[in-house]
Amino acid sequence: MRERVLRRGRVIDADGRPVAGAFVSVTWGTAPTPDIARKTGDNGVFQVGLPPGQFRIKATASGSRSGEVEVEGGEGEEIVIAVK
């Protein structure tokens, strides 16, 4: 099994402000990940463990707002998801 790397990310709104209480989950990937959603803190920040591979991560916030990004697993830059 390939080792997962803890990645930091944040969820922002259309104006770039942090979104607290958004649910973040991996919706697709080339390697297995836990089927659990993370919830962002007051500052919109979350953490997710990702092994090497490609992944699609979705954030869902209040008011039916959502956003998705595709990221490379393993080490990398902060993941930023904008919800609209």
Short mmCIF file of N, CA and C in Angstrom, two decimals:
data_model
loop_
_atom_site.label_atom_id
_atom_site.label_comp_id
_atom_site.label_asym_id
_atom_site.label_seq_id
_atom_site.Cartn_x
_atom_site.Cartn_y
_atom_site.Cartn_z
N MET A 1 0.84 -1.19 0.00
CA MET A 1 0.00 0.00 0.00
C MET A 1 0.89 1.26 0.00
N ARG A 2 0.50 2.21 -0.82
CA ARG A 2 1.29 3.45 -0.88
C ARG A 2 0.90 4.36 0.26
N GLU A 3 1.88 5.04 0.80
CA GLU A 3 1.66 5.88 1.97
C GLU A 3 0.92 7.16 1.61
N ARG A 4 -0.05 7.50 2.46
CA ARG A 4 -0.79 8.75 2.27
C ARG A 4 -0.03 9.91 2.89
N VAL A 5 -0.17 11.06 2.26
CA VAL A 5 0.45 12.29 2.75
C VAL A 5 -0.68 13.23 3.17
N LEU A 6 -0.57 13.79 4.37
CA LEU A 6 -1.58 14.72 4.84
C LEU A 6 -1.42 16.05 4.12
N ARG A 7 -2.47 16.44 3.40
CA ARG A 7 -2.45 17.70 2.64
C ARG A 7 -3.38 18.70 3.28
N ARG A 8 -2.98 19.95 3.28
CA ARG A 8 -3.79 21.04 3.83
C ARG A 8 -4.52 21.69 2.67
N GLY A 9 -5.73 22.14 2.96
CA GLY A 9 -6.50 22.84 1.95
C GLY A 9 -7.43 23.83 2.61
N ARG A 10 -8.09 24.62 1.77
CA ARG A 10 -9.09 25.55 2.31
C ARG A 10 -10.19 25.76 1.29
N VAL A 11 -11.36 26.06 1.81
CA VAL A 11 -12.53 26.31 0.99
C VAL A 11 -12.82 27.81 1.07
N ILE A 12 -13.03 28.42 -0.10
CA ILE A 12 -13.30 29.86 -0.17
C ILE A 12 -14.57 30.11 -0.99
N ASP A 13 -15.18 31.28 -0.78
CA ASP A 13 -16.34 31.65 -1.59
C ASP A 13 -15.88 32.43 -2.82
N ALA A 14 -16.83 32.91 -3.61
CA ALA A 14 -16.50 33.62 -4.85
C ALA A 14 -15.68 34.89 -4.62
N ASP A 15 -15.76 35.45 -3.40
CA ASP A 15 -15.01 36.66 -3.07
C ASP A 15 -13.68 36.35 -2.40
N GLY A 16 -13.33 35.07 -2.27
CA GLY A 16 -12.07 34.69 -1.66
C GLY A 16 -12.09 34.59 -0.15
N ARG A 17 -13.29 34.71 0.46
CA ARG A 17 -13.41 34.60 1.92
C ARG A 17 -13.50 33.14 2.33
N PRO A 18 -12.96 32.78 3.51
CA PRO A 18 -13.03 31.39 3.97
C PRO A 18 -14.46 30.96 4.23
N VAL A 19 -14.75 29.68 3.96
CA VAL A 19 -16.08 29.12 4.19
C VAL A 19 -15.99 28.12 5.33
N ALA A 20 -16.57 28.47 6.46
CA ALA A 20 -16.58 27.59 7.63
C ALA A 20 -17.70 26.56 7.51
N GLY A 21 -17.47 25.36 8.03
CA GLY A 21 -18.50 24.34 8.09
C GLY A 21 -18.82 23.65 6.79
N ALA A 22 -17.97 23.80 5.76
CA ALA A 22 -18.18 23.10 4.49
C ALA A 22 -17.72 21.65 4.65
N PHE A 23 -18.41 20.73 3.98
CA PHE A 23 -18.01 19.33 3.99
C PHE A 23 -17.13 19.06 2.77
N VAL A 24 -15.98 18.42 2.99
CA VAL A 24 -15.01 18.14 1.94
C VAL A 24 -14.81 16.64 1.85
N SER A 25 -14.92 16.09 0.63
CA SER A 25 -14.73 14.65 0.45
C SER A 25 -14.07 14.35 -0.89
N VAL A 26 -13.41 13.20 -0.95
CA VAL A 26 -12.81 12.72 -2.19
C VAL A 26 -13.91 11.99 -2.95
N THR A 27 -14.24 12.45 -4.16
CA THR A 27 -15.33 11.84 -4.92
C THR A 27 -14.83 10.86 -5.97
N TRP A 28 -13.55 10.90 -6.28
CA TRP A 28 -12.97 10.01 -7.28
C TRP A 28 -11.47 9.97 -7.08
N GLY A 29 -10.87 8.83 -7.35
CA GLY A 29 -9.42 8.74 -7.24
C GLY A 29 -8.88 7.49 -7.89
N THR A 30 -7.58 7.52 -8.21
CA THR A 30 -6.91 6.37 -8.81
C THR A 30 -6.35 5.44 -7.75
N ALA A 31 -6.51 5.80 -6.47
CA ALA A 31 -6.08 4.97 -5.35
C ALA A 31 -7.14 5.08 -4.26
N PRO A 32 -7.28 4.05 -3.42
CA PRO A 32 -8.30 4.10 -2.37
C PRO A 32 -8.02 5.20 -1.34
N THR A 33 -9.10 5.84 -0.89
CA THR A 33 -9.03 6.82 0.19
C THR A 33 -10.20 6.53 1.14
N PRO A 34 -10.12 6.99 2.37
CA PRO A 34 -11.24 6.76 3.29
C PRO A 34 -12.51 7.44 2.79
N ASP A 35 -13.65 6.79 2.98
CA ASP A 35 -14.95 7.34 2.55
C ASP A 35 -15.55 8.21 3.63
N ILE A 36 -14.80 9.20 4.08
CA ILE A 36 -15.32 10.09 5.11
C ILE A 36 -15.17 11.53 4.64
N ALA A 37 -16.08 12.36 5.11
CA ALA A 37 -16.02 13.79 4.77
C ALA A 37 -15.34 14.53 5.90
N ARG A 38 -14.60 15.53 5.56
CA ARG A 38 -13.97 16.43 6.52
C ARG A 38 -14.81 17.70 6.56
N LYS A 39 -14.81 18.36 7.70
CA LYS A 39 -15.54 19.62 7.84
C LYS A 39 -14.52 20.73 8.05
N THR A 40 -14.70 21.84 7.32
CA THR A 40 -13.77 22.95 7.46
C THR A 40 -13.98 23.67 8.79
N GLY A 41 -12.89 24.23 9.32
CA GLY A 41 -12.96 25.01 10.54
C GLY A 41 -13.44 26.42 10.26
N ASP A 42 -13.40 27.27 11.28
CA ASP A 42 -13.84 28.66 11.14
C ASP A 42 -13.07 29.41 10.07
N ASN A 43 -11.83 28.98 9.81
CA ASN A 43 -10.99 29.65 8.82
C ASN A 43 -11.05 28.98 7.45
N GLY A 44 -12.00 28.04 7.26
CA GLY A 44 -12.17 27.36 5.98
C GLY A 44 -11.14 26.29 5.69
N VAL A 45 -10.30 25.94 6.67
CA VAL A 45 -9.20 25.01 6.46
C VAL A 45 -9.64 23.56 6.74
N PHE A 46 -9.09 22.63 5.93
CA PHE A 46 -9.29 21.20 6.14
C PHE A 46 -7.98 20.48 5.87
N GLN A 47 -7.92 19.21 6.26
CA GLN A 47 -6.78 18.35 5.93
C GLN A 47 -7.32 17.03 5.41
N VAL A 48 -6.61 16.46 4.44
CA VAL A 48 -7.01 15.18 3.87
C VAL A 48 -5.76 14.39 3.55
N GLY A 49 -5.78 13.08 3.84
CA GLY A 49 -4.65 12.20 3.53
C GLY A 49 -4.80 11.62 2.13
N LEU A 50 -3.82 11.86 1.27
CA LEU A 50 -3.88 11.39 -0.12
C LEU A 50 -2.61 10.61 -0.48
N PRO A 51 -2.77 9.37 -0.99
CA PRO A 51 -1.61 8.66 -1.51
C PRO A 51 -1.26 9.21 -2.89
N PRO A 52 -0.15 8.78 -3.48
CA PRO A 52 0.16 9.21 -4.85
C PRO A 52 -0.98 8.81 -5.79
N GLY A 53 -1.28 9.66 -6.74
CA GLY A 53 -2.34 9.39 -7.72
C GLY A 53 -3.09 10.67 -8.04
N GLN A 54 -4.20 10.51 -8.76
CA GLN A 54 -5.05 11.64 -9.15
C GLN A 54 -6.35 11.54 -8.35
N PHE A 55 -6.88 12.70 -7.92
CA PHE A 55 -8.08 12.71 -7.09
C PHE A 55 -8.96 13.91 -7.43
N ARG A 56 -10.27 13.72 -7.28
CA ARG A 56 -11.24 14.80 -7.41
C ARG A 56 -11.81 15.03 -6.01
N ILE A 57 -11.73 16.26 -5.53
CA ILE A 57 -12.18 16.61 -4.19
C ILE A 57 -13.30 17.63 -4.31
N LYS A 58 -14.39 17.37 -3.59
CA LYS A 58 -15.57 18.24 -3.65
C LYS A 58 -15.82 18.87 -2.29
N ALA A 59 -16.20 20.14 -2.30
CA ALA A 59 -16.61 20.86 -1.10
C ALA A 59 -18.08 21.26 -1.27
N THR A 60 -18.88 21.02 -0.22
CA THR A 60 -20.28 21.40 -0.22
C THR A 60 -20.53 22.29 0.98
N ALA A 61 -21.08 23.48 0.72
CA ALA A 61 -21.34 24.45 1.78
C ALA A 61 -22.83 24.75 1.86
N SER A 62 -23.22 25.51 2.87
CA SER A 62 -24.63 25.87 3.04
C SER A 62 -25.13 26.63 1.81
N GLY A 63 -26.43 26.61 1.62
CA GLY A 63 -27.00 27.32 0.49
C GLY A 63 -26.79 26.60 -0.83
N SER A 64 -26.57 25.28 -0.79
CA SER A 64 -26.37 24.46 -1.99
C SER A 64 -25.18 24.90 -2.82
N ARG A 65 -24.20 25.54 -2.17
CA ARG A 65 -22.99 25.94 -2.90
C ARG A 65 -22.02 24.77 -2.89
N SER A 66 -21.33 24.57 -4.01
CA SER A 66 -20.32 23.52 -4.06
C SER A 66 -19.25 23.87 -5.08
N GLY A 67 -18.14 23.15 -4.98
CA GLY A 67 -17.04 23.32 -5.91
C GLY A 67 -16.19 22.07 -5.90
N GLU A 68 -15.48 21.82 -6.99
CA GLU A 68 -14.63 20.64 -7.12
C GLU A 68 -13.29 21.02 -7.71
N VAL A 69 -12.26 20.28 -7.34
CA VAL A 69 -10.95 20.43 -7.95
C VAL A 69 -10.36 19.05 -8.17
N GLU A 70 -9.45 18.96 -9.14
CA GLU A 70 -8.68 17.73 -9.33
C GLU A 70 -7.26 18.02 -8.90
N VAL A 71 -6.70 17.10 -8.10
CA VAL A 71 -5.36 17.30 -7.56
C VAL A 71 -4.54 16.03 -7.71
N GLU A 72 -3.25 16.22 -7.67
CA GLU A 72 -2.28 15.13 -7.63
C GLU A 72 -2.08 14.79 -6.16
N GLY A 73 -2.12 13.50 -5.81
CA GLY A 73 -1.92 13.08 -4.43
C GLY A 73 -0.46 13.17 -4.03
N GLY A 74 -0.17 12.80 -2.78
CA GLY A 74 1.18 12.89 -2.26
C GLY A 74 1.51 14.32 -1.89
N GLU A 75 2.80 14.63 -1.84
CA GLU A 75 3.24 15.98 -1.48
C GLU A 75 2.75 16.99 -2.50
N GLY A 76 2.45 18.20 -2.05
CA GLY A 76 2.02 19.23 -2.99
C GLY A 76 1.60 20.49 -2.29
N GLU A 77 1.18 21.43 -3.09
CA GLU A 77 0.75 22.73 -2.58
C GLU A 77 -0.58 22.62 -1.88
N GLU A 78 -0.97 23.69 -1.21
CA GLU A 78 -2.28 23.76 -0.56
C GLU A 78 -3.37 23.58 -1.61
N ILE A 79 -4.41 22.85 -1.24
CA ILE A 79 -5.56 22.63 -2.12
C ILE A 79 -6.56 23.74 -1.85
N VAL A 80 -7.00 24.44 -2.88
CA VAL A 80 -7.98 25.51 -2.72
C VAL A 80 -9.22 25.15 -3.53
N ILE A 81 -10.37 25.13 -2.86
CA ILE A 81 -11.64 24.83 -3.51
C ILE A 81 -12.55 26.06 -3.37
N ALA A 82 -13.00 26.60 -4.50
CA ALA A 82 -13.93 27.73 -4.49
C ALA A 82 -15.34 27.18 -4.65
N VAL A 83 -16.25 27.59 -3.76
CA VAL A 83 -17.65 27.18 -3.86
C VAL A 83 -18.47 28.32 -4.43
N LYS A 84 -19.43 27.95 -5.26
CA LYS A 84 -20.30 28.94 -5.93
C LYS A 84 -21.74 28.50 -5.82
#
